[in-house]
GROMACS .gro file of C-alpha atoms in nm:
model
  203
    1UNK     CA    1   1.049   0.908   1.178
    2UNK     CA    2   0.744   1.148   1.204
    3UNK     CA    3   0.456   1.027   0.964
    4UNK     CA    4   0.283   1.304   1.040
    5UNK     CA    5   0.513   1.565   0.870
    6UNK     CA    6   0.445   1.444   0.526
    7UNK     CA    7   0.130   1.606   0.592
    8UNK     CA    8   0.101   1.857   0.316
    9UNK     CA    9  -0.294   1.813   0.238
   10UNK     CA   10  -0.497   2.109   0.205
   11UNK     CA   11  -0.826   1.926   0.239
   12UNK     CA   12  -0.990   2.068  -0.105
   13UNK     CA   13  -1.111   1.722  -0.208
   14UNK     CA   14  -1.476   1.662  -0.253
   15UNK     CA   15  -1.518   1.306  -0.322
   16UNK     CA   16  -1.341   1.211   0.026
   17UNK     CA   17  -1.454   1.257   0.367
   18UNK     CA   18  -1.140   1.491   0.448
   19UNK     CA   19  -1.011   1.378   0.752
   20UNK     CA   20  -0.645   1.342   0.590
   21UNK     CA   21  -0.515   1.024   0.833
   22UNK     CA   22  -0.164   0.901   0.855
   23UNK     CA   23  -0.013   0.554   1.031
   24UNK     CA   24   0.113   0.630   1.367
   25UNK     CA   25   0.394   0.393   1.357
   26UNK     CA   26   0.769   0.399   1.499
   27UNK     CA   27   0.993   0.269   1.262
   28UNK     CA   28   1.331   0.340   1.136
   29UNK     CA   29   1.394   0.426   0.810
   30UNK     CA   30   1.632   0.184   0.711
   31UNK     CA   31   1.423  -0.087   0.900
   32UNK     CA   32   1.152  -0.109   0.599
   33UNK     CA   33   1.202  -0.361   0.343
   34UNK     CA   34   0.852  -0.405   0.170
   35UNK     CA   35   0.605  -0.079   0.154
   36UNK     CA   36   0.217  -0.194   0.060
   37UNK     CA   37   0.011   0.078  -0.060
   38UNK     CA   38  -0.360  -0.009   0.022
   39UNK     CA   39  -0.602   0.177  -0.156
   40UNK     CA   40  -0.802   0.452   0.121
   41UNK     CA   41  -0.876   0.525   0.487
   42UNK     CA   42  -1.166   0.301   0.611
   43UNK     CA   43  -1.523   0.480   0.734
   44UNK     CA   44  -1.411   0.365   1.075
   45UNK     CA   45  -1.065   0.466   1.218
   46UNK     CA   46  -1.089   0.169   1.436
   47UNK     CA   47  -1.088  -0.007   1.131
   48UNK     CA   48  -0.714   0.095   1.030
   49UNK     CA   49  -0.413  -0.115   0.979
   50UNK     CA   50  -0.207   0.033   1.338
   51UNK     CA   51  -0.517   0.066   1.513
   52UNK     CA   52  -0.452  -0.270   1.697
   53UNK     CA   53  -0.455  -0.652   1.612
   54UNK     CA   54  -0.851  -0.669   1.638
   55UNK     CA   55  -0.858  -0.394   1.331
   56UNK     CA   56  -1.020  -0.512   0.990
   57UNK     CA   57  -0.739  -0.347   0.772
   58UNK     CA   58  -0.468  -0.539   0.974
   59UNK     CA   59  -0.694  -0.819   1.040
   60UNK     CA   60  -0.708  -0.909   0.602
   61UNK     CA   61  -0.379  -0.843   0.601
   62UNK     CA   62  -0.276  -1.102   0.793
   63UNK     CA   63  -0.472  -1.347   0.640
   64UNK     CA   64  -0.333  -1.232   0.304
   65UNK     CA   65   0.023  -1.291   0.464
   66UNK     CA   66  -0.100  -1.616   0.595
   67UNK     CA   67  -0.221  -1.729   0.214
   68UNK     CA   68   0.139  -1.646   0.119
   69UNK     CA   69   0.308  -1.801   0.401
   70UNK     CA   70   0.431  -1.568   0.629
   71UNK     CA   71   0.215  -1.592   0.991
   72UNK     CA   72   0.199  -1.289   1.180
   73UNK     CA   73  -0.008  -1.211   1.505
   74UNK     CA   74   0.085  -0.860   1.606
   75UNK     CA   75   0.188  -0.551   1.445
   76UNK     CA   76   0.517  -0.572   1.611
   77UNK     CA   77   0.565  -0.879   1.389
   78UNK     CA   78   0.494  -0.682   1.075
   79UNK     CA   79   0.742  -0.366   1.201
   80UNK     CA   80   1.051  -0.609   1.268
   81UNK     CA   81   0.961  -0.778   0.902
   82UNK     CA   82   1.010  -0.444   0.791
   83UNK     CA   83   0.707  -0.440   0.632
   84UNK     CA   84   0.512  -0.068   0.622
   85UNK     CA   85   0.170  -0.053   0.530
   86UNK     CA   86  -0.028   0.286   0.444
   87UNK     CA   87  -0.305   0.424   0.188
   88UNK     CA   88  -0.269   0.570  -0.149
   89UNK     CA   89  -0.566   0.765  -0.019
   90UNK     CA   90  -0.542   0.953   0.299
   91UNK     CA   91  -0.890   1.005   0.371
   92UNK     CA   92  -1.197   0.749   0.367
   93UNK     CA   93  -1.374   0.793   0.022
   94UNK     CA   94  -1.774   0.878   0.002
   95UNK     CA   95  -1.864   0.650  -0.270
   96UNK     CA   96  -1.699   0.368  -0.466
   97UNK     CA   97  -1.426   0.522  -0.661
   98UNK     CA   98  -1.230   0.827  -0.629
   99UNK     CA   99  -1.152   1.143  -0.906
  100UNK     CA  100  -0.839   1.095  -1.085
  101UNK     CA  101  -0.782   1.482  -0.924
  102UNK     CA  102  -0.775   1.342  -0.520
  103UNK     CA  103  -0.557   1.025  -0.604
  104UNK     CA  104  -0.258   1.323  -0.758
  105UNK     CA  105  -0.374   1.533  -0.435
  106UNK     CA  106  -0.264   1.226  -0.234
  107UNK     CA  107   0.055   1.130  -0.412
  108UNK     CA  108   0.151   1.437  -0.298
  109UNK     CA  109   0.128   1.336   0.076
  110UNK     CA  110   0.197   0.958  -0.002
  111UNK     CA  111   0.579   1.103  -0.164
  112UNK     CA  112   0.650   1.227   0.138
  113UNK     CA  113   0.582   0.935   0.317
  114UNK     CA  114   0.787   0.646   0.187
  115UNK     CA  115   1.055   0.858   0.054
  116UNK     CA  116   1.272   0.818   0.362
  117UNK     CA  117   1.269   0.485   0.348
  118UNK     CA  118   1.600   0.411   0.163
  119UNK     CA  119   1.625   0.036   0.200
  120UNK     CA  120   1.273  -0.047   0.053
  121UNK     CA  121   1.299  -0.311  -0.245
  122UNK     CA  122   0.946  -0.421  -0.317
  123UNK     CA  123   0.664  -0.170  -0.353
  124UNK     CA  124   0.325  -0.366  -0.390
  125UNK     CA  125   0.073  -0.101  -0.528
  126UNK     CA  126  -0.270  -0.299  -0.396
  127UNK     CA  127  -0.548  -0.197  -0.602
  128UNK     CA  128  -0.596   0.065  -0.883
  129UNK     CA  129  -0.529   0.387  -0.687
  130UNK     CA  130  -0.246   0.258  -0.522
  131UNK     CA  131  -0.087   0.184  -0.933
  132UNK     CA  132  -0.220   0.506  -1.051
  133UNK     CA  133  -0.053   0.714  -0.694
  134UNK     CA  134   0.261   0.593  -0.748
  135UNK     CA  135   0.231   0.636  -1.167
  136UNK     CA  136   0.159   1.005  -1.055
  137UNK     CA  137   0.492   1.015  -0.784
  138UNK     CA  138   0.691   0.883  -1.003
  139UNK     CA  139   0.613   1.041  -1.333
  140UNK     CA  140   0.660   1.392  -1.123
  141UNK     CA  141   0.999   1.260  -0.988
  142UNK     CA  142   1.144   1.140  -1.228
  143UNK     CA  143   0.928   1.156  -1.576
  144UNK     CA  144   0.856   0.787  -1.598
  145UNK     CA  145   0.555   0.587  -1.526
  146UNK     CA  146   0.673   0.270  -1.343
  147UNK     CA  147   0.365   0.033  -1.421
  148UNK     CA  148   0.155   0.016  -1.701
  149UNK     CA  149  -0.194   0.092  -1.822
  150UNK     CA  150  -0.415  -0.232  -1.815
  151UNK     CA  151  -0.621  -0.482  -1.669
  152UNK     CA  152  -0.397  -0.567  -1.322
  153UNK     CA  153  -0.471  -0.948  -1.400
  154UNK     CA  154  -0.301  -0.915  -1.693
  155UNK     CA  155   0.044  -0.657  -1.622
  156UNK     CA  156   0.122  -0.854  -1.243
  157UNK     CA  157   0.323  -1.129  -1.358
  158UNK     CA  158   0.585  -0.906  -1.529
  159UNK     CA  159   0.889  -0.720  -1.374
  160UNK     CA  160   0.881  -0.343  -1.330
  161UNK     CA  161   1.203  -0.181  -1.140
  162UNK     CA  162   1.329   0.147  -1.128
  163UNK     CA  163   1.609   0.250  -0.929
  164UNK     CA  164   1.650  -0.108  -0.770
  165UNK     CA  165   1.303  -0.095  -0.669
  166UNK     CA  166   1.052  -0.356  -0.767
  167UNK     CA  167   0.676  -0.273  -0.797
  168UNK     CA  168   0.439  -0.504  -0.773
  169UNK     CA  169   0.084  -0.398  -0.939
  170UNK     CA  170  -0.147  -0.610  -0.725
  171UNK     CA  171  -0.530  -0.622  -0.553
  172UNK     CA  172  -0.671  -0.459  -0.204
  173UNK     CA  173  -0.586  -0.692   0.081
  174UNK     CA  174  -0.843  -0.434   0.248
  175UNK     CA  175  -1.234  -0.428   0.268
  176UNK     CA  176  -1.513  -0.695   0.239
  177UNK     CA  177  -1.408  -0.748  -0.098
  178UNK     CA  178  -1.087  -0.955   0.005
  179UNK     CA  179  -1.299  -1.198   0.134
  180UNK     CA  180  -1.576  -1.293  -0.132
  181UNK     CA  181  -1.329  -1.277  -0.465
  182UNK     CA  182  -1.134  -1.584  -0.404
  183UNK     CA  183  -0.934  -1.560  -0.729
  184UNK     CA  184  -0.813  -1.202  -0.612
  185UNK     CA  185  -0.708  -1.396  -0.267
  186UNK     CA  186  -0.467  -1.611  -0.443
  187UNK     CA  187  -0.292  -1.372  -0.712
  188UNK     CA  188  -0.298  -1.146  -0.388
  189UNK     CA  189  -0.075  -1.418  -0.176
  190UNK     CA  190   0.112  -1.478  -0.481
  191UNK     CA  191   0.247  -1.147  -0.536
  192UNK     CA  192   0.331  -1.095  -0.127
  193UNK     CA  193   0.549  -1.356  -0.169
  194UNK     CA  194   0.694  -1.295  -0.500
  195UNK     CA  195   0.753  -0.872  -0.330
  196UNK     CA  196   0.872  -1.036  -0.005
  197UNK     CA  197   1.104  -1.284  -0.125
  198UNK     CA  198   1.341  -0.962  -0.379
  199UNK     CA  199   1.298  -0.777  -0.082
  200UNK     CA  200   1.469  -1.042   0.102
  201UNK     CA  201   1.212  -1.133   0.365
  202UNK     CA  202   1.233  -1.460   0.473
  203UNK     CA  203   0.980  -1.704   0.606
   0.00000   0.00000   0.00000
């Protein structure tokens, strides 16, 4: 598959830094199991999840699978897992948050991404723009918002599917924050292994 033909952006955001990135990752379609939908591009390219095993993005990551688990030490260990890992946001973000406006923009390019992957059963949405991309995919596909408004603490424990796919409304494994909130760290590793284990994944 060729990520980089879901790339439909026409760079008209202001609030990002506009570099529109995509993982450059060989996998099969019918390989991915799990998709986890971070929440934006990192300042630092270096920094990103198929950059290499010394990258922050796929450094956290690992820990978080590690919490739940399921030890990895390269990213060839995460493609035959058939896990994918990407960005609700496909550029790195200027400040803190994002407008409502850029997340739709993105959902845009994120649809194209995952769509091809038929065989995915567990979508973990991690963080707030990652629930609020997919809201916006699938509300335009199909006229239904898969996870509800509210706190994430409080919707994560309950069971959203939609066409035999579970989503998982969860917190960024990415970024200094995964780090320094401990409680996020746990409910984090909890729902990895609650997505991996429907999805089939075994340790």
């Amino acid at each position: 598959m060729s990520i980089s033909e879901c790339m439909i952006c026409e760079k008209n955001c202001n609030d990002v830094q506009q570099e529109a990135y995509l993982p450059t990752v060989s996998i099969s379609n019918e390989q991915v199991k799990v998709i986890m939908v971070s929440e934006a591009l990192p300042k630092n390219l270096d920094d990103y999840f198929y950059t290499n095993e010394e990258a922050s993005f796929f450094r956290t990551t690992q820990q978080a699978l590690a919490d739940s688990g399921y030890n990895i030490n390269s990213l060839d260990d995460l493609k035959d897992m058939g896990i994918y890992l990407t960005t609700a946001i496909k550029c790195s973000k200027k400040d803190y948050l994002v407008s409502a406006t850029t997340i739709k923009n993105c959902s845009l390019v994120l649809e194209r991404e995952i769509e091809p992957f038929i065989n995915a059963k567990s979508i973990m949405c991690m963080g707030d723009f990652a629930i609020k991309s997919m809201n916006y995919i699938y509300k335009r596909k199909h006229g239904v918002k898969v996870i509800p408004s509210g706190s994430t603490y409080k919707i994560r424990n309950q069971e959203y599917i939609y066409n035999n796919i579970r989503f998982y409304p969860s917190y960024t494994q990415t970024g200094d924050s995964f780090n320094i909130e401990k409680s996020k760290r746990y409910m984090i590793a909890e729902d990895i292994k609650n997505a991996f284990e429907y999805a089939g994944i075994i340790k």
